[in-house]
Amino acid sequence: MWFILFAVCTFKVMCIFIFVIYCVVSFLLVMYNSQTEELRKYIVPQDTSSEVGFSIESCESMDDKLEVLTEKLTEKEYALQKSQYEIKNAGKMLTDLENKTSSCRDRYRSLMIELKKDIRKIEDEVRMLQTQISNLSIQREALRSEVLKQQEDYQKMLGNFSKELESKKTLFSSGIEKSRHHRVNCFSLP
């Protein structure tokens, strides 16, 4: 993708450069319309023998420069490809991280929902247990008061029974003494 963008930008720059050259040439032709020979003298050097030597030397230096530029271009292309590869890897890592983050968020959200449900359920159970405990406490107090009342009634009954028993005992013992006296009297008769 970067290579395509680089190629497009290079093409645009070349088009602009060519357009500028055509504009300059057109301007010069318009300015020197009648003086074409004079224009040629300014553009092309006069000495033809030096021209051949200059062009050979310039071609060699241009070839050297072209080789250097080709090497630099190759290095830049390699660096560009390496950067593109690193960008793709970084993009993949970011996508993976984003996917993991979203899945973690989803898991966290579902866990929180489940925990809230569990908390509500436990709160309901606690309320129910508290209600049962309060009901059992009330029943226990009622049973305790009933047991205390029954103990009091039992104590009263026991007290009444022991009083009746004593009164019967005294009646029985006095009846026994009378019958003993009577028996003793019966045995002692001359």
PDB file of C-alpha atoms in Angstrom:
ATOM      1  CA  MET A   1       0.000   0.000   0.000  1.00  0.00           C
ATOM      2  CA  TRP A   2       2.840   2.402   0.860  1.00  0.00           C
ATOM      3  CA  PHE A   3       4.579   1.498  -2.361  1.00  0.00           C
ATOM      4  CA  ILE A   4       1.458   2.371  -4.330  1.00  0.00           C
ATOM      5  CA  LEU A   5       1.149   5.686  -2.515  1.00  0.00           C
ATOM      6  CA  PHE A   6       4.846   6.363  -3.163  1.00  0.00           C
ATOM      7  CA  ALA A   7       4.433   5.538  -6.869  1.00  0.00           C
ATOM      8  CA  VAL A   8       1.367   7.788  -7.151  1.00  0.00           C
ATOM      9  CA  CYS A   9       3.173  10.663  -5.426  1.00  0.00           C
ATOM     10  CA  THR A  10       6.243  10.171  -7.646  1.00  0.00           C
ATOM     11  CA  PHE A  11       4.049  10.163 -10.744  1.00  0.00           C
ATOM     12  CA  LYS A  12       2.383  13.395  -9.655  1.00  0.00           C
ATOM     13  CA  VAL A  13       5.761  15.059  -9.029  1.00  0.00           C
ATOM     14  CA  MET A  14       7.006  13.923 -12.461  1.00  0.00           C
ATOM     15  CA  CYS A  15       3.873  15.285 -14.128  1.00  0.00           C
ATOM     16  CA  ILE A  16       4.302  18.614 -12.367  1.00  0.00           C
ATOM     17  CA  PHE A  17       8.009  18.718 -13.330  1.00  0.00           C
ATOM     18  CA  ILE A  18       7.249  17.995 -16.992  1.00  0.00           C
ATOM     19  CA  PHE A  19       4.505  20.612 -16.949  1.00  0.00           C
ATOM     20  CA  VAL A  20       6.938  23.203 -15.546  1.00  0.00           C
ATOM     21  CA  ILE A  21       9.527  22.314 -18.219  1.00  0.00           C
ATOM     22  CA  TYR A  22       6.940  22.718 -20.973  1.00  0.00           C
ATOM     23  CA  CYS A  23       5.866  26.034 -19.493  1.00  0.00           C
ATOM     24  CA  VAL A  24       9.477  27.298 -19.392  1.00  0.00           C
ATOM     25  CA  VAL A  25      10.138  26.116 -22.955  1.00  0.00           C
ATOM     26  CA  SER A  26       6.910  27.734 -24.137  1.00  0.00           C
ATOM     27  CA  PHE A  27       7.846  30.950 -22.351  1.00  0.00           C
ATOM     28  CA  LEU A  28      11.301  30.964 -23.924  1.00  0.00           C
ATOM     29  CA  LEU A  29       9.863  30.257 -27.374  1.00  0.00           C
ATOM     30  CA  VAL A  30       7.414  33.083 -27.024  1.00  0.00           C
ATOM     31  CA  MET A  31      10.112  35.482 -25.786  1.00  0.00           C
ATOM     32  CA  TYR A  32      12.654  34.523 -28.416  1.00  0.00           C
ATOM     33  CA  ASN A  33      10.221  33.840 -31.226  1.00  0.00           C
ATOM     34  CA  SER A  34      12.198  35.685 -33.843  1.00  0.00           C
ATOM     35  CA  GLN A  35      15.567  35.008 -32.302  1.00  0.00           C
ATOM     36  CA  THR A  36      15.746  31.230 -32.411  1.00  0.00           C
ATOM     37  CA  GLU A  37      19.414  31.154 -33.218  1.00  0.00           C
ATOM     38  CA  GLU A  38      20.240  33.369 -30.284  1.00  0.00           C
ATOM     39  CA  LEU A  39      18.208  31.105 -28.015  1.00  0.00           C
ATOM     40  CA  ARG A  40      20.085  28.104 -29.332  1.00  0.00           C
ATOM     41  CA  LYS A  41      23.385  29.786 -28.481  1.00  0.00           C
ATOM     42  CA  TYR A  42      22.257  30.293 -24.905  1.00  0.00           C
ATOM     43  CA  ILE A  43      21.029  26.739 -24.469  1.00  0.00           C
ATOM     44  CA  VAL A  44      23.644  24.754 -26.448  1.00  0.00           C
ATOM     45  CA  PRO A  45      27.363  25.424 -25.815  1.00  0.00           C
ATOM     46  CA  GLN A  46      29.438  26.692 -28.771  1.00  0.00           C
ATOM     47  CA  ASP A  47      32.470  24.399 -28.545  1.00  0.00           C
ATOM     48  CA  THR A  48      31.581  21.051 -30.143  1.00  0.00           C
ATOM     49  CA  SER A  49      34.856  19.294 -29.324  1.00  0.00           C
ATOM     50  CA  SER A  50      34.474  19.933 -25.636  1.00  0.00           C
ATOM     51  CA  GLU A  51      30.828  19.026 -25.980  1.00  0.00           C
ATOM     52  CA  VAL A  52      31.618  15.406 -26.865  1.00  0.00           C
ATOM     53  CA  GLY A  53      34.040  15.020 -23.949  1.00  0.00           C
ATOM     54  CA  PHE A  54      31.680  16.711 -21.595  1.00  0.00           C
ATOM     55  CA  SER A  55      28.780  14.497 -22.544  1.00  0.00           C
ATOM     56  CA  ILE A  56      30.837  11.283 -22.101  1.00  0.00           C
ATOM     57  CA  GLU A  57      32.053  12.411 -18.697  1.00  0.00           C
ATOM     58  CA  SER A  58      28.605  13.564 -17.766  1.00  0.00           C
ATOM     59  CA  CYS A  59      27.166  10.221 -18.916  1.00  0.00           C
ATOM     60  CA  GLU A  60      29.644   8.319 -16.731  1.00  0.00           C
ATOM     61  CA  SER A  61      28.962  10.535 -13.744  1.00  0.00           C
ATOM     62  CA  MET A  62      25.265  10.205 -14.452  1.00  0.00           C
ATOM     63  CA  ASP A  63      25.641   6.411 -14.572  1.00  0.00           C
ATOM     64  CA  ASP A  64      27.473   6.486 -11.230  1.00  0.00           C
ATOM     65  CA  LYS A  65      24.842   8.738  -9.746  1.00  0.00           C
ATOM     66  CA  LEU A  66      22.151   6.495 -11.198  1.00  0.00           C
ATOM     67  CA  GLU A  67      23.764   3.418  -9.600  1.00  0.00           C
ATOM     68  CA  VAL A  68      24.024   5.197  -6.246  1.00  0.00           C
ATOM     69  CA  LEU A  69      20.424   6.336  -6.517  1.00  0.00           C
ATOM     70  CA  THR A  70      19.363   2.813  -7.541  1.00  0.00           C
ATOM     71  CA  GLU A  71      21.114   1.366  -4.493  1.00  0.00           C
ATOM     72  CA  LYS A  72      19.509   3.972  -2.254  1.00  0.00           C
ATOM     73  CA  LEU A  73      16.148   3.272  -3.868  1.00  0.00           C
ATOM     74  CA  THR A  74      16.631  -0.471  -3.258  1.00  0.00           C
ATOM     75  CA  GLU A  75      17.521   0.214   0.382  1.00  0.00           C
ATOM     76  CA  LYS A  76      14.498   2.485   0.750  1.00  0.00           C
ATOM     77  CA  GLU A  77      12.257  -0.143  -0.856  1.00  0.00           C
ATOM     78  CA  TYR A  78      13.606  -2.749   1.556  1.00  0.00           C
ATOM     79  CA  ALA A  79      13.091  -0.381   4.491  1.00  0.00           C
ATOM     80  CA  LEU A  80       9.610   0.403   3.168  1.00  0.00           C
ATOM     81  CA  GLN A  81       8.732  -3.298   2.877  1.00  0.00           C
ATOM     82  CA  LYS A  82      10.098  -3.906   6.359  1.00  0.00           C
ATOM     83  CA  SER A  83       8.050  -0.992   7.706  1.00  0.00           C
ATOM     84  CA  GLN A  84       4.959  -2.287   5.912  1.00  0.00           C
ATOM     85  CA  TYR A  85       5.517  -5.724   7.432  1.00  0.00           C
ATOM     86  CA  GLU A  86       5.945  -4.204  10.895  1.00  0.00           C
ATOM     87  CA  ILE A  87       2.827  -2.074  10.391  1.00  0.00           C
ATOM     88  CA  LYS A  88       0.845  -5.174   9.357  1.00  0.00           C
ATOM     89  CA  ASN A  89       2.128  -7.062  12.405  1.00  0.00           C
ATOM     90  CA  ALA A  90       1.297  -4.130  14.664  1.00  0.00           C
ATOM     91  CA  GLY A  91      -2.168  -3.954  13.091  1.00  0.00           C
ATOM     92  CA  LYS A  92      -2.674  -7.679  13.683  1.00  0.00           C
ATOM     93  CA  MET A  93      -1.490  -7.340  17.265  1.00  0.00           C
ATOM     94  CA  LEU A  94      -3.820  -4.384  17.834  1.00  0.00           C
ATOM     95  CA  THR A  95      -6.713  -6.318  16.317  1.00  0.00           C
ATOM     96  CA  ASP A  96      -5.932  -9.338  18.504  1.00  0.00           C
ATOM     97  CA  LEU A  97      -5.625  -7.115  21.558  1.00  0.00           C
ATOM     98  CA  GLU A  98      -8.895  -5.405  20.725  1.00  0.00           C
ATOM     99  CA  ASN A  99     -10.616  -8.779  20.257  1.00  0.00           C
ATOM    100  CA  LYS A 100      -9.200 -10.049  23.548  1.00  0.00           C
ATOM    101  CA  THR A 101     -10.211  -6.834  25.285  1.00  0.00           C
ATOM    102  CA  SER A 102     -13.746  -7.040  23.940  1.00  0.00           C
ATOM    103  CA  SER A 103     -14.006 -10.730  24.871  1.00  0.00           C
ATOM    104  CA  CYS A 104     -12.692  -9.910  28.365  1.00  0.00           C
ATOM    105  CA  ARG A 105     -15.238  -7.114  28.636  1.00  0.00           C
ATOM    106  CA  ASP A 106     -17.995  -9.501  27.563  1.00  0.00           C
ATOM    107  CA  ARG A 107     -16.832 -12.115  30.090  1.00  0.00           C
ATOM    108  CA  TYR A 108     -16.551  -9.477  32.818  1.00  0.00           C
ATOM    109  CA  ARG A 109     -20.012  -8.163  31.971  1.00  0.00           C
ATOM    110  CA  SER A 110     -21.544 -11.663  32.033  1.00  0.00           C
ATOM    111  CA  LEU A 111     -19.753 -12.472  35.311  1.00  0.00           C
ATOM    112  CA  MET A 112     -21.022  -9.243  36.853  1.00  0.00           C
ATOM    113  CA  ILE A 113     -24.571 -10.032  35.722  1.00  0.00           C
ATOM    114  CA  GLU A 114     -24.303 -13.548  37.199  1.00  0.00           C
ATOM    115  CA  LEU A 115     -22.844 -12.182  40.440  1.00  0.00           C
ATOM    116  CA  LYS A 116     -25.658  -9.632  40.713  1.00  0.00           C
ATOM    117  CA  LYS A 117     -28.207 -12.410  40.178  1.00  0.00           C
ATOM    118  CA  ASP A 118     -26.478 -14.540  42.828  1.00  0.00           C
ATOM    119  CA  ILE A 119     -26.379 -11.606  45.248  1.00  0.00           C
ATOM    120  CA  ARG A 120     -30.090 -10.939  44.734  1.00  0.00           C
ATOM    121  CA  LYS A 121     -30.841 -14.627  45.247  1.00  0.00           C
ATOM    122  CA  ILE A 122     -28.721 -14.721  48.410  1.00  0.00           C
ATOM    123  CA  GLU A 123     -30.365 -11.516  49.673  1.00  0.00           C
ATOM    124  CA  ASP A 124     -33.791 -13.090  49.130  1.00  0.00           C
ATOM    125  CA  GLU A 125     -32.667 -16.240  50.956  1.00  0.00           C
ATOM    126  CA  VAL A 126     -31.254 -14.139  53.811  1.00  0.00           C
ATOM    127  CA  ARG A 127     -34.537 -12.216  54.097  1.00  0.00           C
ATOM    128  CA  MET A 128     -36.452 -15.501  54.118  1.00  0.00           C
ATOM    129  CA  LEU A 129     -34.125 -16.921  56.787  1.00  0.00           C
ATOM    130  CA  GLN A 130     -34.455 -13.739  58.857  1.00  0.00           C
ATOM    131  CA  THR A 131     -38.227 -14.013  58.616  1.00  0.00           C
ATOM    132  CA  GLN A 132     -38.070 -17.672  59.652  1.00  0.00           C
ATOM    133  CA  ILE A 133     -35.707 -16.817  62.517  1.00  0.00           C
ATOM    134  CA  SER A 134     -37.993 -14.056  63.772  1.00  0.00           C
ATOM    135  CA  ASN A 135     -41.002 -16.401  63.490  1.00  0.00           C
ATOM    136  CA  LEU A 136     -39.093 -19.125  65.355  1.00  0.00           C
ATOM    137  CA  SER A 137     -38.044 -16.602  68.011  1.00  0.00           C
ATOM    138  CA  ILE A 138     -41.667 -15.592  68.482  1.00  0.00           C
ATOM    139  CA  GLN A 139     -42.693 -19.265  68.652  1.00  0.00           C
ATOM    140  CA  ARG A 140     -39.866 -19.983  71.116  1.00  0.00           C
ATOM    141  CA  GLU A 141     -40.989 -17.117  73.353  1.00  0.00           C
ATOM    142  CA  ALA A 142     -44.568 -18.364  73.131  1.00  0.00           C
ATOM    143  CA  LEU A 143     -43.414 -21.909  73.991  1.00  0.00           C
ATOM    144  CA  ARG A 144     -41.241 -20.592  76.836  1.00  0.00           C
ATOM    145  CA  SER A 145     -44.139 -18.633  78.293  1.00  0.00           C
ATOM    146  CA  GLU A 146     -46.378 -21.686  77.866  1.00  0.00           C
ATOM    147  CA  VAL A 147     -43.766 -23.920  79.541  1.00  0.00           C
ATOM    148  CA  LEU A 148     -43.409 -21.428  82.396  1.00  0.00           C
ATOM    149  CA  LYS A 149     -47.179 -21.297  82.748  1.00  0.00           C
ATOM    150  CA  GLN A 150     -47.370 -25.101  82.728  1.00  0.00           C
ATOM    151  CA  GLN A 151     -44.572 -25.251  85.311  1.00  0.00           C
ATOM    152  CA  GLU A 152     -46.457 -22.794  87.496  1.00  0.00           C
ATOM    153  CA  ASP A 153     -49.649 -24.824  87.047  1.00  0.00           C
ATOM    154  CA  TYR A 154     -47.685 -27.994  87.824  1.00  0.00           C
ATOM    155  CA  GLN A 155     -46.198 -26.408  90.936  1.00  0.00           C
ATOM    156  CA  LYS A 156     -49.668 -25.289  92.025  1.00  0.00           C
ATOM    157  CA  MET A 157     -51.071 -28.724  91.318  1.00  0.00           C
ATOM    158  CA  LEU A 158     -48.176 -30.326  93.138  1.00  0.00           C
ATOM    159  CA  GLY A 159     -48.699 -27.971  96.059  1.00  0.00           C
ATOM    160  CA  ASN A 160     -52.423 -28.724  96.113  1.00  0.00           C
ATOM    161  CA  PHE A 161     -51.745 -32.430  95.802  1.00  0.00           C
ATOM    162  CA  SER A 162     -49.229 -32.389  98.642  1.00  0.00           C
ATOM    163  CA  LYS A 163     -51.682 -30.413 100.807  1.00  0.00           C
ATOM    164  CA  GLU A 164     -54.421 -32.881 100.028  1.00  0.00           C
ATOM    165  CA  LEU A 165     -52.039 -35.724 100.659  1.00  0.00           C
ATOM    166  CA  GLU A 166     -51.044 -34.308 104.025  1.00  0.00           C
ATOM    167  CA  SER A 167     -54.612 -33.679 104.974  1.00  0.00           C
ATOM    168  CA  LYS A 168     -55.526 -37.220 103.973  1.00  0.00           C
ATOM    169  CA  LYS A 169     -52.455 -38.483 105.725  1.00  0.00           C
ATOM    170  CA  THR A 170     -53.450 -36.769 108.902  1.00  0.00           C
ATOM    171  CA  LEU A 171     -56.954 -38.079 108.494  1.00  0.00           C
ATOM    172  CA  PHE A 172     -55.644 -41.524 107.747  1.00  0.00           C
ATOM    173  CA  SER A 173     -53.167 -41.471 110.611  1.00  0.00           C
ATOM    174  CA  SER A 174     -55.797 -40.214 113.051  1.00  0.00           C
ATOM    175  CA  GLY A 175     -58.139 -42.927 111.760  1.00  0.00           C
ATOM    176  CA  ILE A 176     -55.399 -45.517 112.265  1.00  0.00           C
ATOM    177  CA  GLU A 177     -54.765 -44.338 115.792  1.00  0.00           C
ATOM    178  CA  LYS A 178     -58.423 -44.556 116.583  1.00  0.00           C
ATOM    179  CA  SER A 179     -58.590 -48.021 115.184  1.00  0.00           C
ATOM    180  CA  ARG A 180     -55.484 -48.975 117.139  1.00  0.00           C
ATOM    181  CA  HIS A 181     -56.981 -47.693 120.268  1.00  0.00           C
ATOM    182  CA  HIS A 182     -59.978 -49.578 119.500  1.00  0.00           C
ATOM    183  CA  ARG A 183     -58.019 -52.746 118.805  1.00  0.00           C
ATOM    184  CA  VAL A 184     -55.878 -52.245 121.825  1.00  0.00           C
ATOM    185  CA  ASN A 185     -59.002 -51.820 123.829  1.00  0.00           C
ATOM    186  CA  CYS A 186     -60.327 -54.965 122.293  1.00  0.00           C
ATOM    187  CA  PHE A 187     -57.256 -56.921 123.279  1.00  0.00           C
ATOM    188  CA  SER A 188     -57.099 -55.527 126.733  1.00  0.00           C
ATOM    189  CA  LEU A 189     -60.556 -56.615 127.773  1.00  0.00           C
ATOM    190  CA  PRO A 190     -60.451 -58.807 130.740  1.00  0.00           C
TER     191      PRO A 190
END
